[in-house]
Short mmCIF file of C-alpha atoms and ligand atoms in Angstrom, two decimals:
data_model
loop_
_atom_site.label_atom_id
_atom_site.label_comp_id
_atom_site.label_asym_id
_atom_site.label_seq_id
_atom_site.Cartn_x
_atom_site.Cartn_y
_atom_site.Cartn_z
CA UNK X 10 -58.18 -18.83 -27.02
CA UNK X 11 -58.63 -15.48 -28.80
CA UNK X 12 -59.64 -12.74 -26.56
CA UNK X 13 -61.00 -9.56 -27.54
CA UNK X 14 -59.71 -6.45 -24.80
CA UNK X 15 -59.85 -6.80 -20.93
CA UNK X 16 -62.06 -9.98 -19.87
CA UNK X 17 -63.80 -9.86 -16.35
CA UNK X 18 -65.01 -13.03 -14.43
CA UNK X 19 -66.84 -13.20 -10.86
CA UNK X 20 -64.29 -14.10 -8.22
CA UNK X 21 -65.52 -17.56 -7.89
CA UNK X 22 -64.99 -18.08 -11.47
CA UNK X 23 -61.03 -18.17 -10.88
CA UNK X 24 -60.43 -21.72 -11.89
CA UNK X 25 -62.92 -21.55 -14.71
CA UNK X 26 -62.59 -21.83 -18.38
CA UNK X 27 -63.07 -18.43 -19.28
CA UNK X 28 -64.89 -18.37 -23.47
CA UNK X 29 -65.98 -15.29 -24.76
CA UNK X 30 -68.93 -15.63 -26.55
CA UNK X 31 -69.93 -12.01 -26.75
CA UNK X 32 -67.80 -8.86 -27.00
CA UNK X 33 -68.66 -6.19 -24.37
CA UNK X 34 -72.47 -5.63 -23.16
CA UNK X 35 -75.48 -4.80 -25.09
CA UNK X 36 -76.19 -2.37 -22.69
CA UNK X 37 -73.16 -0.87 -21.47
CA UNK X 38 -74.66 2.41 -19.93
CA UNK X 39 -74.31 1.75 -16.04
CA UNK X 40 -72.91 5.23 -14.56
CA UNK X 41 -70.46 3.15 -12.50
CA UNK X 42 -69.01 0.80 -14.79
CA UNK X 43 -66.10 1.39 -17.29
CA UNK X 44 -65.84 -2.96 -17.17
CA UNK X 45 -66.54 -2.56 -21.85
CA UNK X 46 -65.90 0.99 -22.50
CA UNK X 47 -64.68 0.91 -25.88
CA UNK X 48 -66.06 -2.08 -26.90
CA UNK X 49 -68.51 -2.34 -29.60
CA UNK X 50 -71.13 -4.93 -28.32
CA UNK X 51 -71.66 -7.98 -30.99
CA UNK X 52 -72.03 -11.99 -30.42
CA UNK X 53 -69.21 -13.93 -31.62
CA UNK X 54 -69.88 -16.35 -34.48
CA UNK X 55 -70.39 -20.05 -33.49
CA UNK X 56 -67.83 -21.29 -35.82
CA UNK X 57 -65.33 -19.13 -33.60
CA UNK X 58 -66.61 -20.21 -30.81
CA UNK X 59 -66.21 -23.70 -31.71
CA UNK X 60 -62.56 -22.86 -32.42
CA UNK X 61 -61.72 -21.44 -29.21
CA UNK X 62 -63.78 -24.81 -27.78
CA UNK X 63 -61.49 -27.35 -30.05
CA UNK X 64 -58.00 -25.70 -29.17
CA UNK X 65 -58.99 -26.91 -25.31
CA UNK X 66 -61.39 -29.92 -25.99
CA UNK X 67 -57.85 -31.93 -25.04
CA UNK X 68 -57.56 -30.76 -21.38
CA UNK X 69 -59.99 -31.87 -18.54
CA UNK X 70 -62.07 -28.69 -18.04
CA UNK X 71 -64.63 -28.82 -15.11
CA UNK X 72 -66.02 -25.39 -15.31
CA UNK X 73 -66.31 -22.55 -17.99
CA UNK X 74 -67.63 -19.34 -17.26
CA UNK X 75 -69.35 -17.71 -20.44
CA UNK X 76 -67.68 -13.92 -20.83
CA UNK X 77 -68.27 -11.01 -21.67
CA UNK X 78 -70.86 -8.53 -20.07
CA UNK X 79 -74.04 -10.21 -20.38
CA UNK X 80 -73.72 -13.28 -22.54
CA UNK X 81 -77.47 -14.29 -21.75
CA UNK X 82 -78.62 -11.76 -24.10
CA UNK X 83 -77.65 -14.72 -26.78
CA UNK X 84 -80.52 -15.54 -28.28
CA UNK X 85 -82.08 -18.99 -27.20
CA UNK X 86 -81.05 -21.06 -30.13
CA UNK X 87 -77.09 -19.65 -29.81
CA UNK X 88 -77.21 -20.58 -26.03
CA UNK X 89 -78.55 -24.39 -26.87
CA UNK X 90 -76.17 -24.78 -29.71
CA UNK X 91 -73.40 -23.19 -27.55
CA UNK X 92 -73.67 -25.08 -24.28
CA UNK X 93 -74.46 -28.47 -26.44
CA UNK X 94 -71.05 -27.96 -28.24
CA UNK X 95 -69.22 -27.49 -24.88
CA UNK X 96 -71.19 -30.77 -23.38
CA UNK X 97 -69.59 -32.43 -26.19
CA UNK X 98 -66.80 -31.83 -26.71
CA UNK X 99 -65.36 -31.22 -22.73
CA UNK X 100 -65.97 -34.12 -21.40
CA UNK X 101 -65.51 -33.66 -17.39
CA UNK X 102 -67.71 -30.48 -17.72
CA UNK X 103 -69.73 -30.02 -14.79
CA UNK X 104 -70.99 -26.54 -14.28
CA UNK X 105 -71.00 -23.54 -17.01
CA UNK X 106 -71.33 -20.17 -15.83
CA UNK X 107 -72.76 -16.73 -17.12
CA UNK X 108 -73.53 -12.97 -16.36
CA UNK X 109 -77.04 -11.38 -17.53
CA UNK X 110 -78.85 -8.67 -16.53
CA UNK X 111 -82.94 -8.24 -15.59
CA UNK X 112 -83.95 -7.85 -18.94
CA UNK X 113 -81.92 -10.83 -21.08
CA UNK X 114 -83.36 -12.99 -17.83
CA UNK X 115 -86.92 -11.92 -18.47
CA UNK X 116 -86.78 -12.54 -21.93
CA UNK X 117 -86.81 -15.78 -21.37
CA UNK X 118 -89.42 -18.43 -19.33
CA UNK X 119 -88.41 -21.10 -16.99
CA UNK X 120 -88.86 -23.43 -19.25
CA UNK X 121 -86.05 -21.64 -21.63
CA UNK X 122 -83.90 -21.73 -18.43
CA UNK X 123 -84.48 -24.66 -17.41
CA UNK X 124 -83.54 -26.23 -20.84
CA UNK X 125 -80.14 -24.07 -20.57
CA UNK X 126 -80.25 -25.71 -16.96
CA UNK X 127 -80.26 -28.95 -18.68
CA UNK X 128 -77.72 -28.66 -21.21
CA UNK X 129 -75.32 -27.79 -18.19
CA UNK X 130 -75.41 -23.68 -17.36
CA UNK X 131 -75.38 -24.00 -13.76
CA UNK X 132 -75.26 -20.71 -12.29
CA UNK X 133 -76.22 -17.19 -13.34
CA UNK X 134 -74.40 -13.67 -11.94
CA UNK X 135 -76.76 -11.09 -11.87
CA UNK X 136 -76.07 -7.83 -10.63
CA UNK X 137 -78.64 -6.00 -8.36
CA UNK X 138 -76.30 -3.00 -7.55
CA UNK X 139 -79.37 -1.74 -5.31
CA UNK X 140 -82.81 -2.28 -4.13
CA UNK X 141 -83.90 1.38 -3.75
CA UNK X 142 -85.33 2.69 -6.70
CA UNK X 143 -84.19 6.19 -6.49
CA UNK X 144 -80.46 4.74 -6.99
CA UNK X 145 -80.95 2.17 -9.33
CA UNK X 146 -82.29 5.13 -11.82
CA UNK X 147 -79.39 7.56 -10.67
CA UNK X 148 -76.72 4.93 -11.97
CA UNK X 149 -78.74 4.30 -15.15
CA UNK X 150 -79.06 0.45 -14.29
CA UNK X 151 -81.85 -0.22 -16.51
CA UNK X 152 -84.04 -2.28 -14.93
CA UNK X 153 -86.76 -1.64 -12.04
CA UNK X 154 -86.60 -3.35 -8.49
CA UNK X 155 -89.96 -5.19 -10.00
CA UNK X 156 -87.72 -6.18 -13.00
CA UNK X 157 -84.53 -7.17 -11.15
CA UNK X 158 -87.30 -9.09 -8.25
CA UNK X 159 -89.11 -10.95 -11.16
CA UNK X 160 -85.86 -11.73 -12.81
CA UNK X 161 -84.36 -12.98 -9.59
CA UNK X 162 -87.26 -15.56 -8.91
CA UNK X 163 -87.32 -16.79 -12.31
CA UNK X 164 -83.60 -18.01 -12.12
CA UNK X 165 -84.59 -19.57 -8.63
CA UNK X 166 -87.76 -21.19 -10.00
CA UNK X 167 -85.70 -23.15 -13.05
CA UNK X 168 -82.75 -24.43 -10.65
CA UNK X 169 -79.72 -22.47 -11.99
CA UNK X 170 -78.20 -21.41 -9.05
CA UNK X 171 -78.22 -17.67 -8.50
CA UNK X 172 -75.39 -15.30 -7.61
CA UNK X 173 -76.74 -11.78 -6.59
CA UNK X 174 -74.07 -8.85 -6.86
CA UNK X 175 -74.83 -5.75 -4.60
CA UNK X 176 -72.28 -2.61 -4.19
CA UNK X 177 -71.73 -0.68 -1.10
CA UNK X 178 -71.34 2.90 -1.48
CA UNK X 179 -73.75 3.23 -4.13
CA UNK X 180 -76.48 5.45 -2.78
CA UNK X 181 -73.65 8.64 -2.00
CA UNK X 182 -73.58 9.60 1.65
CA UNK X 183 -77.68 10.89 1.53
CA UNK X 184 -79.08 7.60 0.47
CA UNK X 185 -76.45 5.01 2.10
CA UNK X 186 -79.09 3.62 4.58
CA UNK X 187 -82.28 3.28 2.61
CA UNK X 188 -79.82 2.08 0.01
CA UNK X 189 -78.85 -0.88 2.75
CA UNK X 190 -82.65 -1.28 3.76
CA UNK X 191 -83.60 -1.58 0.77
CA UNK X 192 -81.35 -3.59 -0.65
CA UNK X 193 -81.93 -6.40 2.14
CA UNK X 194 -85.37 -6.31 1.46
CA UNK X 195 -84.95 -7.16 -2.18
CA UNK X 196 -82.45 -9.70 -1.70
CA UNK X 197 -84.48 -11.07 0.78
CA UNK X 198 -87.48 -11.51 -1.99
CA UNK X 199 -84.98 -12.87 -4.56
CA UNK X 200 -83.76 -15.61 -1.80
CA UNK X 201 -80.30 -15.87 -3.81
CA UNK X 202 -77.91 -18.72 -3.53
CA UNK X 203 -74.91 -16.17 -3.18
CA UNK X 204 -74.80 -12.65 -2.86
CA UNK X 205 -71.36 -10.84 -3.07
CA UNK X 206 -70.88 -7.25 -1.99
CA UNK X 207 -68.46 -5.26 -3.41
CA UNK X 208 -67.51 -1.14 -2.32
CA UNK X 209 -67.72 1.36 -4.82
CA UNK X 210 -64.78 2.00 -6.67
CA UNK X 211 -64.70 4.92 -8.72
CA UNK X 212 -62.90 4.46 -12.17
CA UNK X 213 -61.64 8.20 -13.80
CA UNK X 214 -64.14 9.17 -16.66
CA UNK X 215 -67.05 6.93 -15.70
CA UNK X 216 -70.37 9.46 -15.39
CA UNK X 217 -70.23 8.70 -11.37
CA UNK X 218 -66.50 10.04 -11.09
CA UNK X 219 -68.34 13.41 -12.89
CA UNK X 220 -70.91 12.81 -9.81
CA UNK X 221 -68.00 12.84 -7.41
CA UNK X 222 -65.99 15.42 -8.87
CA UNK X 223 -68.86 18.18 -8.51
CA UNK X 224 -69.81 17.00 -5.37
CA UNK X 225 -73.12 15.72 -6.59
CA UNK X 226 -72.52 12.30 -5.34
CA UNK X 227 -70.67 11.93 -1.97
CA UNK X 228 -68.96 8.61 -1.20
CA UNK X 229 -69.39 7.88 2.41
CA UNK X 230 -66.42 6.75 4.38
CA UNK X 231 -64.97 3.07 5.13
CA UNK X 232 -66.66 2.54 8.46
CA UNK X 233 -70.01 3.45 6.74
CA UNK X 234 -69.32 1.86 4.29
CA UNK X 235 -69.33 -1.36 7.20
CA UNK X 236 -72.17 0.49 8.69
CA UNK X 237 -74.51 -0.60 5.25
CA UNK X 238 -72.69 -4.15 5.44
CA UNK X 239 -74.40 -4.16 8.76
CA UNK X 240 -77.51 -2.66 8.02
CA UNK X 241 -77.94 -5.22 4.50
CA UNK X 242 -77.28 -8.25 6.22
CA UNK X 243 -79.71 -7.37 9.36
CA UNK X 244 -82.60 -6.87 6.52
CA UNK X 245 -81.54 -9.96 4.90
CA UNK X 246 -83.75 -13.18 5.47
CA UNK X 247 -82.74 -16.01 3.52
CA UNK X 248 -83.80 -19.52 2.91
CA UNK X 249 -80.04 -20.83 2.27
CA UNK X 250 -77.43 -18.18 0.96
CA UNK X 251 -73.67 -17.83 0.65
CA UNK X 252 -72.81 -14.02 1.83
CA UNK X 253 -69.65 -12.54 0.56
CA UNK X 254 -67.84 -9.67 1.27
CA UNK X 255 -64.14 -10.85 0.33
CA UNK X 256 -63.84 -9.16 -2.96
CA UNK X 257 -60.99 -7.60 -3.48
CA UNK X 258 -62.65 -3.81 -3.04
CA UNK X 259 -63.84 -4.36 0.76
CA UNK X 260 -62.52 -3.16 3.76
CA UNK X 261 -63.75 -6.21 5.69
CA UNK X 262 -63.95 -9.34 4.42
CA UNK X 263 -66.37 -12.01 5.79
CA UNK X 264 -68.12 -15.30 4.65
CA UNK X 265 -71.13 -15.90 6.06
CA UNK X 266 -73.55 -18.96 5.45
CA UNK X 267 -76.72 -17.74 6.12
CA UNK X 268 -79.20 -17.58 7.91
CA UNK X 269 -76.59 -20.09 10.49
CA UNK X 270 -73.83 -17.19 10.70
CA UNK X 271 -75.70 -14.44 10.71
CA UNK X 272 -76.29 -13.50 14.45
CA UNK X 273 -72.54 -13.96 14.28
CA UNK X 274 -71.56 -12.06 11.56
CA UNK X 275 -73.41 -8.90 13.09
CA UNK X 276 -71.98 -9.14 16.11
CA UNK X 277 -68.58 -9.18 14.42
CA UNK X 278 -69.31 -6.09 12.00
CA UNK X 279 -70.71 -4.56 15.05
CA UNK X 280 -67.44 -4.96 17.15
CA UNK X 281 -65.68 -3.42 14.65
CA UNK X 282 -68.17 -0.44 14.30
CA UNK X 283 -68.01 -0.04 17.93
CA UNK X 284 -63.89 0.11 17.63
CA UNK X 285 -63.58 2.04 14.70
CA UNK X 286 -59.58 0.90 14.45
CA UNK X 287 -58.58 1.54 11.00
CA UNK X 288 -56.06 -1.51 11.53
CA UNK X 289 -59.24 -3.51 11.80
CA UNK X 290 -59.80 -2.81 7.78
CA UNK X 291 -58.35 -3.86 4.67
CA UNK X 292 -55.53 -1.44 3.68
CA UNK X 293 -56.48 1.05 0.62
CA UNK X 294 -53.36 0.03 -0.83
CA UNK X 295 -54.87 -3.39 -1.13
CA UNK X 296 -57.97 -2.51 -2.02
CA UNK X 297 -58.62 -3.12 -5.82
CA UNK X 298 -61.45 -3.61 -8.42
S1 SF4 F 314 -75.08 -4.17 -17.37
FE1 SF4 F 314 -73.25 -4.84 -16.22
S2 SF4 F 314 -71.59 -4.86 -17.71
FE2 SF4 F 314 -73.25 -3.68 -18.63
S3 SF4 F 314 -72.79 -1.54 -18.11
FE3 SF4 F 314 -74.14 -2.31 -16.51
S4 SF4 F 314 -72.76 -3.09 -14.89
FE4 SF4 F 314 -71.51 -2.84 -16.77
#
């Protein structure tokens, strides 16, 4: 497989195929995110593609997760030609996998979707960051909590599963709990199949770290950090959703099926709010992007 720079996958894309199809993201302008920085956005060429595809066609691959950045912002006719080359040529291939943002989802209809659906992408990683408006334009994320709602529901309506990313810490001390409000509420409209929640982690020379440095932004501290867990999942209502807060960058990890766990799940976060034992958290050392 030829990989170009530092490739990033969603957690539960471990034992997946990872095949870069794109280089970087077209956008790459998020004030938080130094994932392509450096990388000069472009769509590989199917005949390397198929390359990468041949050198594993041999081994029984069940999963493949579609890297970089946003590799929905393929045009349609890529996608089909890319996702029928896989289905042909891995043949225990049950579920492909890909990151977009609002605007390469809008840019298709359901139908387009669903005809990726068909040809085997099975879920989509799209990352919310917020629901409150006021924080989704401070980090530049380039899409409105219309966009990112209507985006949401149009994954849902063609079948491919859904996995919502959210980040705690994101709305600075001032906004943290209409940032957690918020945010519930718009998960709540985009009914999700997952929804992972990762802490703000601030990477040197990002334009947040600037934020930090000159005390524009102010991150707010581990146990409030819990304290917009809390407040998210209370706000949450959800038809059938996988909760996550096990990556790598929180200080508590929990997996909650929802709406079953819930009740239980807040009376656990609340424990620990009530406590406030360090010991109870995830050691900084440990703590990692
Ligand atoms: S759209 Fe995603 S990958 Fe691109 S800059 Fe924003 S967070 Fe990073």
């Amino acid at each position: 497989m030829k990989y170009e720079g530092m490739i990033f996958r969603p957690p539960s894309e471990a034992d997946s195929l990872i095949l870069q199809v794109t280089v970087g993201c077209s956008y790459n302008r998020c004030t938080f995110c130094a994932a392509y920085q450096g990388k000069r956005f472009r769509i590989k060429s199917l005949e390397e593609i198929k390359e990468d595809v041949d050198e594993v066609s041999s081994y029984k691959i069940r999963r493949v997760f579609l890297a970089d950045g946003d590799a929905l912002s393929i045009p349609q006719k890529g996608l089909i030609q890319i996702l029928s080359y896989l289905h042909a040529k891995l043949k225990g291939l049950e579920r492909v996998g890909i990151y977009a943002n609002a605007k390469d989802i809008l840019r298709k209809d359901v139908e387009e979707l669903k005809a990726l659906k068909d040809l085997g992408l099975g879920i989509l990683y799209l990352g919310l960051e917020s629901g409150d408006p006021e924080v989704l334009k401070r980090i530049k994320k380039n899409a409105t909590v219309d966009q990112l709602i209507r985006a949401g529901k149009r994954v849902k309506e063609s079948g491919v599963a859904l996995s919502v990313t959210v980040i705690l810490g994101i709305g600075g001390v001032e906004g943290s709990q209409s940032h957690a409000v918020e945010t519930g509420k718009v998960l709540s409209e985009m009914d999700p199949d997952y929804v992972g929640a990762l802490s703000l982690m601030i990477v040197p020379g990002t334009p947040i770290a600037k934020e930090i440095e000159t005390g524009t932004l102010v991150l707010p501290t581990p146990f409030a950090l819990i304290q917009e867990l809390e407040t998210m999942i209370a706000n949450c209502q959800f038809t059938h959703c996988f909760f996550a807060s096990n990556h790598a960058s929180n200080y508590l990890p929990l997996r909650i099926q929802m709406p079953e766990e819930k009740e239980e799940a807040l009376m656990r976060i609340r424990e620990v709010l009530r406590r406030k034992d360090p010991d109870l958290l995830r050691p900084e050392y440990l703590r990692a992007l």
